[in-house]
Amino acid sequence: MNMLVRAVTAGGAAVALALSAGCGSGTVADPGAEDTTAESGSITVATAKGDVELSEPATDVVSLEWSYTEELLALGVTPVGVADSEAYGDWVSAPGAEIPDDVTDVGSRQEPSIEKIKQLDPDVIVSDLDRLEANFDQLNDIAPVLAFQPTDGPALETMRQDFGELAKAVGKQDEADEVLADLDDKVDEVEGRLDDAGEAGSTFALAQGFTAEGSPGIRMFTGESLAGTLIESVGLENGWSGEPDDWGMTTVGVESLTQVDSEATFLYIALEQDDPFTGALADNEVWTDLPFVAEDRVRALDPGTWVFGGPLSAMHLLDETAAAFDA
């Protein structure tokens, strides 16, 4: 079993000391922390803004970030409201992550409708800390807010920990255990598939392509990103070592792709209607001269492979990676 993935318990209560030492001020629990459910039955949820006390598990939840929308669905909880539901369907296509048609859209992730959220009368509201900076107090007047910080590292451990805290908030810790066990099993399965295909130890590079202000944009995922960590966890080597941002990514132009390991298989994610690798860059000489392009080692993953998501998207990414290596 890959020890990186096993480093966090399925319930998300404790993290190995050596791994948690690298975290910032996020929600990764202190090793050996006591059970946070009081005798009264109240629930204490660890968030990036401190502990949030709930008198009972939440049933009506508004999610303002796709990652937590996906995670709620993985736990068997249908949110009463979500942000950017239409675009979610383009970017998040992991099995089991579909938003039912009757869920209320509360506006954009950047500027959700306070009035729509208030009308839903939720028990809790969940999002990432950065998106909540502008309207945290307004939302907190409606319902307790669970603010998580996904950029605190290590990325995989933070995702697993926050998933466990969200599960605690909705009374679905057993379900969270099962989902995280499925993720562990998927790591083992994909590692075995790659080994059987003779691809163990092969080199990859992972990119996300898009258009920004009319020009091709490329995000390269380092080993500090959630996606990079996941792919490395199945025994592949990351062929990109650029300087990471807070998300573990390096945003580059096509010229920087000359720094990708020459032996790498280039995996990328892009919407079909906005794919710079088959569009704006298709005839670009720098692109066409790259070894992985010239030698036909470019593989497009499912456009709905969400690289900033929870366990369902993580498993989807691993399956897509295995398929890209014919494993």
C-alpha positions as a LaTeX table, in Angstrom:
\begin{tabular}{lrrr}
\hline
Residue & $x$ (\AA) & $y$ (\AA) & $z$ (\AA) \\
\hline
Met1 & 0.00 & 0.00 & 0.00 \\
Asn2 & 1.23 & 3.44 & $-0.91$ \\
Met3 & 2.25 & 5.02 & 2.40 \\
Leu4 & 1.53 & 8.57 & 1.19 \\
Val5 & $-2.13$ & 7.81 & 0.78 \\
Arg6 & $-2.27$ & 5.77 & 4.01 \\
Ala7 & $-0.73$ & 8.58 & 6.05 \\
Val8 & $-4.15$ & 9.93 & 7.06 \\
Thr9 & $-6.66$ & 7.73 & 8.84 \\
Ala10 & $-9.89$ & 7.03 & 7.00 \\
Gly11 & $-11.83$ & 9.09 & 9.52 \\
Gly12 & $-9.50$ & 12.02 & 9.00 \\
Ala13 & $-8.85$ & 12.47 & 12.74 \\
Ala14 & $-5.06$ & 12.35 & 12.84 \\
Val15 & $-2.16$ & 12.87 & 10.49 \\
Ala16 & 1.31 & 11.44 & 10.76 \\
Leu17 & 3.52 & 13.93 & 12.58 \\
Ala18 & 6.12 & 14.14 & 9.83 \\
Leu19 & 3.46 & 15.03 & 7.25 \\
Ser20 & 1.44 & 17.47 & 9.34 \\
Ala21 & 4.55 & 19.46 & 10.22 \\
Gly22 & 4.53 & 20.83 & 6.66 \\
Cys23 & 1.01 & 22.28 & 6.98 \\
Gly24 & 0.15 & 25.93 & 7.44 \\
Ser25 & $-2.77$ & 27.32 & 9.40 \\
Gly26 & $-5.37$ & 25.07 & 7.82 \\
Thr27 & $-7.45$ & 22.25 & 9.20 \\
Val28 & $-5.08$ & 19.30 & 9.49 \\
Ala29 & $-5.64$ & 18.05 & 13.01 \\
Asp30 & $-3.00$ & 17.86 & 15.69 \\
Pro31 & $-1.70$ & 14.28 & 15.97 \\
Gly32 & $-3.32$ & 12.55 & 18.91 \\
Ala33 & $-6.13$ & 15.09 & 19.18 \\
Glu34 & $-9.05$ & 13.93 & 21.26 \\
Asp35 & $-12.51$ & 13.15 & 19.92 \\
Thr36 & $-14.20$ & 16.50 & 19.29 \\
Thr37 & $-17.78$ & 15.28 & 19.79 \\
Ala38 & $-18.86$ & 16.39 & 23.24 \\
Glu39 & $-20.99$ & 14.29 & 25.58 \\
Ser40 & $-23.90$ & 16.63 & 24.93 \\
Gly41 & $-24.01$ & 15.40 & 21.34 \\
Ser42 & $-22.72$ & 18.63 & 19.85 \\
Ile43 & $-20.25$ & 18.47 & 16.96 \\
Thr44 & $-17.00$ & 20.40 & 16.69 \\
Val45 & $-15.78$ & 20.87 & 13.11 \\
Ala46 & $-12.19$ & 22.05 & 12.56 \\
Thr47 & $-12.01$ & 24.73 & 9.87 \\
Ala48 & $-9.46$ & 27.23 & 8.62 \\
Lys49 & $-11.15$ & 29.93 & 10.72 \\
Gly50 & $-11.22$ & 27.85 & 13.88 \\
Asp51 & $-13.61$ & 25.34 & 15.36 \\
Val52 & $-17.29$ & 25.54 & 14.42 \\
Glu53 & $-19.81$ & 24.12 & 16.89 \\
Leu54 & $-22.96$ & 22.43 & 15.60 \\
Ser55 & $-25.71$ & 21.20 & 17.88 \\
Glu56 & $-26.51$ & 18.33 & 15.54 \\
Pro57 & $-25.50$ & 17.04 & 12.08 \\
Ala58 & $-26.44$ & 19.42 & 9.28 \\
Thr59 & $-28.98$ & 18.23 & 6.73 \\
Asp60 & $-29.54$ & 21.35 & 4.60 \\
Val61 & $-26.17$ & 22.47 & 3.21 \\
Val62 & $-25.26$ & 25.21 & 0.73 \\
Ser63 & $-21.95$ & 24.63 & $-1.08$ \\
Leu64 & $-20.20$ & 27.57 & $-2.70$ \\
Glu65 & $-17.24$ & 25.63 & $-4.11$ \\
Trp66 & $-17.25$ & 22.67 & $-6.50$ \\
Ser67 & $-14.88$ & 20.55 & $-4.42$ \\
Tyr68 & $-17.28$ & 20.50 & $-1.47$ \\
Thr69 & $-20.30$ & 20.02 & $-3.70$ \\
Glu70 & $-18.60$ & 16.90 & $-5.02$ \\
Glu71 & $-17.65$ & 15.76 & $-1.52$ \\
Leu72 & $-21.19$ & 16.16 & $-0.20$ \\
Leu73 & $-22.50$ & 14.06 & $-3.07$ \\
Ala74 & $-19.85$ & 11.42 & $-2.36$ \\
Leu75 & $-21.19$ & 11.25 & 1.21 \\
Gly76 & $-24.75$ & 10.77 & $-0.01$ \\
Val77 & $-25.80$ & 14.32 & 0.91 \\
Thr78 & $-27.55$ & 16.38 & $-1.76$ \\
Pro79 & $-26.91$ & 20.08 & $-1.07$ \\
Val80 & $-29.94$ & 22.35 & $-1.10$ \\
Gly81 & $-27.96$ & 25.00 & $-2.97$ \\
Val82 & $-24.75$ & 25.15 & $-4.98$ \\
Ala83 & $-22.77$ & 27.80 & $-6.85$ \\
Asp84 & $-22.04$ & 27.67 & $-10.59$ \\
Ser85 & $-23.97$ & 24.44 & $-11.13$ \\
Glu86 & $-24.00$ & 24.68 & $-14.94$ \\
Ala87 & $-20.25$ & 25.11 & $-15.29$ \\
Tyr88 & $-19.72$ & 22.40 & $-12.68$ \\
Gly89 & $-21.09$ & 19.87 & $-15.15$ \\
Asp90 & $-18.39$ & 20.81 & $-17.67$ \\
Trp91 & $-15.48$ & 20.56 & $-15.26$ \\
Val92 & $-16.51$ & 17.79 & $-12.84$ \\
Ser93 & $-17.56$ & 14.51 & $-14.44$ \\
Ala94 & $-16.37$ & 11.93 & $-11.90$ \\
Pro95 & $-18.85$ & 9.08 & $-11.46$ \\
Gly96 & $-21.17$ & 9.81 & $-8.56$ \\
Ala97 & $-20.54$ & 13.57 & $-8.62$ \\
Glu98 & $-23.56$ & 14.65 & $-10.68$ \\
Ile99 & $-25.71$ & 17.43 & $-9.22$ \\
Pro100 & $-29.44$ & 16.55 & $-9.26$ \\
Asp101 & $-31.58$ & 18.85 & $-11.40$ \\
Asp102 & $-33.68$ & 20.11 & $-8.49$ \\
Val103 & $-30.76$ & 21.64 & $-6.58$ \\
Thr104 & $-30.96$ & 25.45 & $-6.42$ \\
Asp105 & $-28.21$ & 27.45 & $-8.10$ \\
Val106 & $-27.23$ & 30.34 & $-5.83$ \\
Gly107 & $-25.11$ & 32.26 & $-8.32$ \\
Ser108 & $-21.41$ & 32.35 & $-9.01$ \\
Arg109 & $-18.68$ & 31.07 & $-6.75$ \\
Gln110 & $-17.14$ & 34.54 & $-6.71$ \\
Glu111 & $-20.39$ & 36.41 & $-5.95$ \\
Pro112 & $-23.12$ & 34.11 & $-4.66$ \\
Ser113 & $-26.58$ & 35.53 & $-4.05$ \\
Ile114 & $-27.00$ & 36.24 & $-0.34$ \\
Glu115 & $-30.78$ & 36.48 & $-0.82$ \\
Lys116 & $-31.05$ & 33.09 & $-2.52$ \\
Ile117 & $-28.96$ & 31.48 & 0.20 \\
Lys118 & $-31.06$ & 33.13 & 2.91 \\
Gln119 & $-34.26$ & 31.81 & 1.32 \\
Leu120 & $-32.90$ & 28.25 & 1.46 \\
Asp121 & $-32.45$ & 28.57 & 5.25 \\
Pro122 & $-29.43$ & 26.20 & 5.35 \\
Asp123 & $-28.00$ & 24.54 & 8.45 \\
Val124 & $-24.44$ & 25.23 & 7.27 \\
Ile125 & $-22.63$ & 26.89 & 4.37 \\
Val126 & $-19.34$ & 25.48 & 3.07 \\
Ser127 & $-16.65$ & 26.91 & 0.82 \\
Asp128 & $-12.92$ & 27.58 & 0.65 \\
Leu129 & $-11.49$ & 30.36 & 2.76 \\
Asp130 & $-10.33$ & 32.60 & $-0.09$ \\
Arg131 & $-13.76$ & 32.79 & $-1.74$ \\
Leu132 & $-15.36$ & 33.68 & 1.58 \\
Glu133 & $-13.20$ & 36.68 & 2.41 \\
Ala134 & $-15.58$ & 39.24 & 0.89 \\
Asn135 & $-18.84$ & 38.02 & 2.43 \\
Phe136 & $-18.02$ & 35.74 & 5.36 \\
Asp137 & $-19.90$ & 37.84 & 7.93 \\
Gln138 & $-23.03$ & 38.07 & 5.78 \\
Leu139 & $-23.06$ & 34.33 & 5.26 \\
Asn140 & $-22.30$ & 33.59 & 8.89 \\
Asp141 & $-25.38$ & 35.61 & 9.85 \\
Ile142 & $-27.43$ & 33.11 & 7.84 \\
Ala143 & $-25.84$ & 29.87 & 9.07 \\
Pro144 & $-22.55$ & 28.57 & 10.48 \\
Val145 & $-19.87$ & 28.71 & 7.80 \\
Leu146 & $-17.33$ & 25.93 & 7.25 \\
Ala147 & $-14.32$ & 27.57 & 5.63 \\
Phe148 & $-11.57$ & 25.22 & 4.48 \\
Gln149 & $-8.16$ & 26.09 & 3.03 \\
Pro150 & $-7.24$ & 23.57 & 0.30 \\
Thr151 & $-3.91$ & 25.23 & $-0.46$ \\
Asp152 & $-2.44$ & 24.24 & 2.89 \\
Gly153 & $-0.07$ & 21.35 & 2.33 \\
Pro154 & 0.53 & 18.55 & 1.99 \\
Ala155 & $-2.32$ & 18.80 & $-0.52$ \\
Leu156 & $-3.52$ & 15.20 & $-0.43$ \\
Glu157 & $-3.55$ & 15.01 & 3.35 \\
Thr158 & $-5.39$ & 18.34 & 3.57 \\
Met159 & $-8.04$ & 17.14 & 1.12 \\
Arg160 & $-8.57$ & 13.93 & 3.09 \\
Gln161 & $-8.67$ & 15.77 & 6.41 \\
Asp162 & $-11.15$ & 18.40 & 5.23 \\
Phe163 & $-13.32$ & 15.68 & 3.70 \\
Gly164 & $-13.43$ & 14.02 & 7.11 \\
Glu165 & $-14.37$ & 17.29 & 8.82 \\
Leu166 & $-17.15$ & 17.93 & 6.30 \\
Ala167 & $-18.39$ & 14.37 & 6.86 \\
Lys168 & $-18.44$ & 15.03 & 10.61 \\
Ala169 & $-20.56$ & 18.14 & 10.03 \\
Val170 & $-23.23$ & 16.16 & 8.18 \\
Gly171 & $-23.07$ & 13.02 & 10.32 \\
Lys172 & $-21.54$ & 10.86 & 7.59 \\
Gln173 & $-18.21$ & 9.74 & 9.08 \\
Asp174 & $-18.81$ & 6.06 & 8.30 \\
Glu175 & $-19.52$ & 6.98 & 4.69 \\
Ala176 & $-16.33$ & 9.04 & 4.60 \\
Asp177 & $-14.36$ & 6.04 & 5.84 \\
Glu178 & $-15.75$ & 3.97 & 2.96 \\
Val179 & $-15.02$ & 6.61 & 0.33 \\
Leu180 & $-11.44$ & 7.10 & 1.51 \\
Ala181 & $-10.95$ & 3.33 & 1.60 \\
Asp182 & $-12.14$ & 3.26 & $-2.01$ \\
Leu183 & $-9.52$ & 5.89 & $-2.84$ \\
Asp184 & $-6.81$ & 3.80 & $-1.18$ \\
Asp185 & $-7.98$ & 0.77 & $-3.16$ \\
Lys186 & $-7.93$ & 2.80 & $-6.38$ \\
Val187 & $-4.31$ & 3.79 & $-5.76$ \\
Asp188 & $-3.37$ & 0.13 & $-5.35$ \\
Glu189 & $-5.40$ & $-0.90$ & $-8.38$ \\
Val190 & $-3.93$ & 1.73 & $-10.72$ \\
Glu191 & $-0.40$ & 1.07 & $-9.46$ \\
Gly192 & $-0.92$ & $-2.61$ & $-10.31$ \\
Arg193 & $-2.36$ & $-1.80$ & $-13.73$ \\
Leu194 & 0.63 & 0.38 & $-14.57$ \\
Asp195 & 3.02 & $-2.32$ & $-13.41$ \\
Asp196 & 1.24 & $-4.96$ & $-15.51$ \\
Ala197 & 1.47 & $-2.63$ & $-18.52$ \\
Gly198 & 5.21 & $-2.19$ & $-18.04$ \\
Glu199 & 4.77 & 1.50 & $-17.16$ \\
Ala200 & 5.86 & 1.44 & $-13.51$ \\
Gly201 & 8.24 & 4.34 & $-12.95$ \\
Ser202 & 7.37 & 6.02 & $-16.24$ \\
Thr203 & 7.53 & 9.81 & $-16.48$ \\
Phe204 & 4.50 & 12.05 & $-16.89$ \\
Ala205 & 3.76 & 15.75 & $-17.06$ \\
Leu206 & 0.28 & 17.04 & $-16.26$ \\
Ala207 & $-1.12$ & 20.27 & $-17.69$ \\
Gln208 & $-4.37$ & 22.17 & $-17.76$ \\
Gly209 & $-4.91$ & 24.23 & $-20.89$ \\
Phe210 & $-7.19$ & 27.26 & $-21.33$ \\
Thr211 & $-7.42$ & 30.63 & $-23.04$ \\
Ala212 & $-6.69$ & 33.77 & $-21.03$ \\
Glu213 & $-7.16$ & 37.20 & $-22.58$ \\
Gly214 & $-7.06$ & 35.67 & $-26.03$ \\
Ser215 & $-3.80$ & 33.78 & $-25.50$ \\
Pro216 & $-3.11$ & 30.14 & $-24.63$ \\
Gly217 & $-2.59$ & 29.55 & $-20.93$ \\
Ile218 & $-0.96$ & 26.45 & $-19.47$ \\
Arg219 & $-0.88$ & 25.31 & $-15.86$ \\
Met220 & 1.73 & 22.67 & $-15.06$ \\
Phe221 & 1.24 & 20.56 & $-11.93$ \\
Thr222 & 4.20 & 20.03 & $-9.64$ \\
Gly223 & 4.61 & 17.36 & $-6.99$ \\
Glu224 & 3.20 & 19.84 & $-4.47$ \\
Ser225 & $-0.20$ & 19.95 & $-6.17$ \\
Leu226 & $-3.02$ & 17.58 & $-5.29$ \\
Ala227 & $-3.11$ & 16.17 & $-8.83$ \\
Gly228 & 0.65 & 15.77 & $-9.05$ \\
Thr229 & 0.77 & 14.03 & $-5.67$ \\
Leu230 & $-1.97$ & 11.62 & $-6.69$ \\
Ile231 & $-0.27$ & 10.58 & $-9.91$ \\
Glu232 & 3.07 & 10.20 & $-8.17$ \\
Ser233 & 1.37 & 8.00 & $-5.57$ \\
Val234 & 0.83 & 5.26 & $-8.18$ \\
Gly235 & 4.54 & 5.06 & $-9.00$ \\
Leu236 & 4.93 & 7.52 & $-11.87$ \\
Glu237 & 7.64 & 10.20 & $-11.97$ \\
Asn238 & 6.77 & 13.86 & $-12.44$ \\
Gly239 & 8.66 & 15.37 & $-15.37$ \\
Trp240 & 7.87 & 18.96 & $-14.39$ \\
Ser241 & 9.82 & 20.71 & $-11.64$ \\
Gly242 & 8.87 & 24.35 & $-12.11$ \\
Glu243 & 8.33 & 26.78 & $-9.25$ \\
Pro244 & 4.90 & 26.08 & $-7.70$ \\
Asp245 & 2.30 & 28.63 & $-6.64$ \\
Asp246 & 0.05 & 28.13 & $-3.62$ \\
Trp247 & $-1.87$ & 25.44 & $-5.49$ \\
Gly248 & 1.29 & 23.59 & $-6.52$ \\
Met249 & 1.01 & 24.79 & $-10.12$ \\
Thr250 & 3.28 & 26.72 & $-12.48$ \\
Thr251 & 1.51 & 28.91 & $-15.03$ \\
Val252 & 3.61 & 29.08 & $-18.19$ \\
Gly253 & 3.67 & 29.82 & $-21.90$ \\
Val254 & 4.47 & 27.26 & $-24.56$ \\
Glu255 & 8.18 & 28.14 & $-24.54$ \\
Ser256 & 8.50 & 26.85 & $-20.97$ \\
Leu257 & 7.36 & 23.40 & $-22.03$ \\
Thr258 & 10.87 & 22.83 & $-23.35$ \\
Gln259 & 11.71 & 22.26 & $-19.66$ \\
Val260 & 9.49 & 19.17 & $-19.44$ \\
Asp261 & 11.48 & 15.93 & $-19.17$ \\
Ser262 & 12.07 & 14.72 & $-22.72$ \\
Glu263 & 10.87 & 11.20 & $-21.81$ \\
Ala264 & 7.57 & 12.34 & $-20.33$ \\
Thr265 & 4.12 & 11.44 & $-21.54$ \\
Phe266 & 2.26 & 14.74 & $-21.62$ \\
Leu267 & $-1.18$ & 14.46 & $-20.03$ \\
Tyr268 & $-3.51$ & 17.41 & $-20.29$ \\
Ile269 & $-7.00$ & 18.57 & $-19.42$ \\
Ala270 & $-8.90$ & 21.16 & $-21.44$ \\
Leu271 & $-12.49$ & 21.83 & $-22.38$ \\
Glu272 & $-13.30$ & 20.68 & $-25.91$ \\
Gln273 & $-14.38$ & 24.21 & $-26.84$ \\
Asp274 & $-11.23$ & 25.74 & $-25.36$ \\
Asp275 & $-8.32$ & 23.40 & $-26.06$ \\
Pro276 & $-5.16$ & 25.36 & $-26.89$ \\
Phe277 & $-3.20$ & 22.19 & $-27.66$ \\
Thr278 & $-5.45$ & 21.29 & $-30.58$ \\
Gly279 & $-6.32$ & 24.91 & $-31.34$ \\
Ala280 & $-4.02$ & 27.91 & $-31.02$ \\
Leu281 & $-0.87$ & 25.83 & $-30.47$ \\
Ala282 & $-1.51$ & 23.14 & $-33.07$ \\
Asp283 & 0.75 & 24.78 & $-35.66$ \\
Asn284 & 3.10 & 26.47 & $-33.23$ \\
Glu285 & 6.67 & 25.40 & $-34.02$ \\
Val286 & 7.76 & 25.37 & $-30.39$ \\
Trp287 & 4.87 & 23.03 & $-29.57$ \\
Thr288 & 5.28 & 20.72 & $-32.56$ \\
Asp289 & 9.03 & 20.39 & $-31.95$ \\
Leu290 & 8.64 & 19.24 & $-28.35$ \\
Pro291 & 9.77 & 15.59 & $-27.98$ \\
Phe292 & 6.48 & 14.36 & $-26.54$ \\
Val293 & 4.57 & 16.00 & $-29.39$ \\
Ala294 & 6.90 & 14.81 & $-32.14$ \\
Glu295 & 6.87 & 11.29 & $-30.71$ \\
Asp296 & 3.08 & 11.15 & $-30.16$ \\
Arg297 & 3.18 & 11.07 & $-26.37$ \\
Val298 & 0.43 & 13.64 & $-25.81$ \\
Arg299 & $-2.73$ & 12.31 & $-24.15$ \\
Ala300 & $-5.90$ & 14.32 & $-23.56$ \\
Leu301 & $-7.74$ & 13.31 & $-20.38$ \\
Asp302 & $-11.48$ & 13.63 & $-19.89$ \\
Pro303 & $-12.21$ & 17.39 & $-19.81$ \\
Gly304 & $-14.25$ & 16.78 & $-16.66$ \\
Thr305 & $-11.25$ & 15.53 & $-14.70$ \\
Trp306 & $-11.37$ & 18.06 & $-11.87$ \\
Val307 & $-7.88$ & 18.40 & $-10.44$ \\
Phe308 & $-8.93$ & 20.46 & $-7.40$ \\
Gly309 & $-11.64$ & 18.15 & $-6.12$ \\
Gly310 & $-12.28$ & 15.50 & $-3.52$ \\
Pro311 & $-11.98$ & 11.70 & $-3.47$ \\
Leu312 & $-14.32$ & 11.09 & $-6.42$ \\
Ser313 & $-12.32$ & 13.39 & $-8.69$ \\
Ala314 & $-9.09$ & 11.89 & $-7.34$ \\
Met315 & $-10.19$ & 8.40 & $-8.38$ \\
His316 & $-11.33$ & 9.72 & $-11.75$ \\
Leu317 & $-7.91$ & 11.31 & $-12.33$ \\
Leu318 & $-6.16$ & 8.03 & $-11.50$ \\
Asp319 & $-8.38$ & 6.06 & $-13.89$ \\
Glu320 & $-7.78$ & 8.60 & $-16.65$ \\
Thr321 & $-4.03$ & 8.45 & $-16.02$ \\
Ala322 & $-4.01$ & 4.66 & $-16.25$ \\
Ala323 & $-5.96$ & 4.79 & $-19.50$ \\
Ala324 & $-3.51$ & 7.35 & $-20.92$ \\
Phe325 & $-0.71$ & 4.84 & $-20.34$ \\
Asp326 & $-2.80$ & 2.02 & $-21.86$ \\
Ala327 & $-2.97$ & 0.34 & $-18.47$ \\
\hline
\end{tabular}
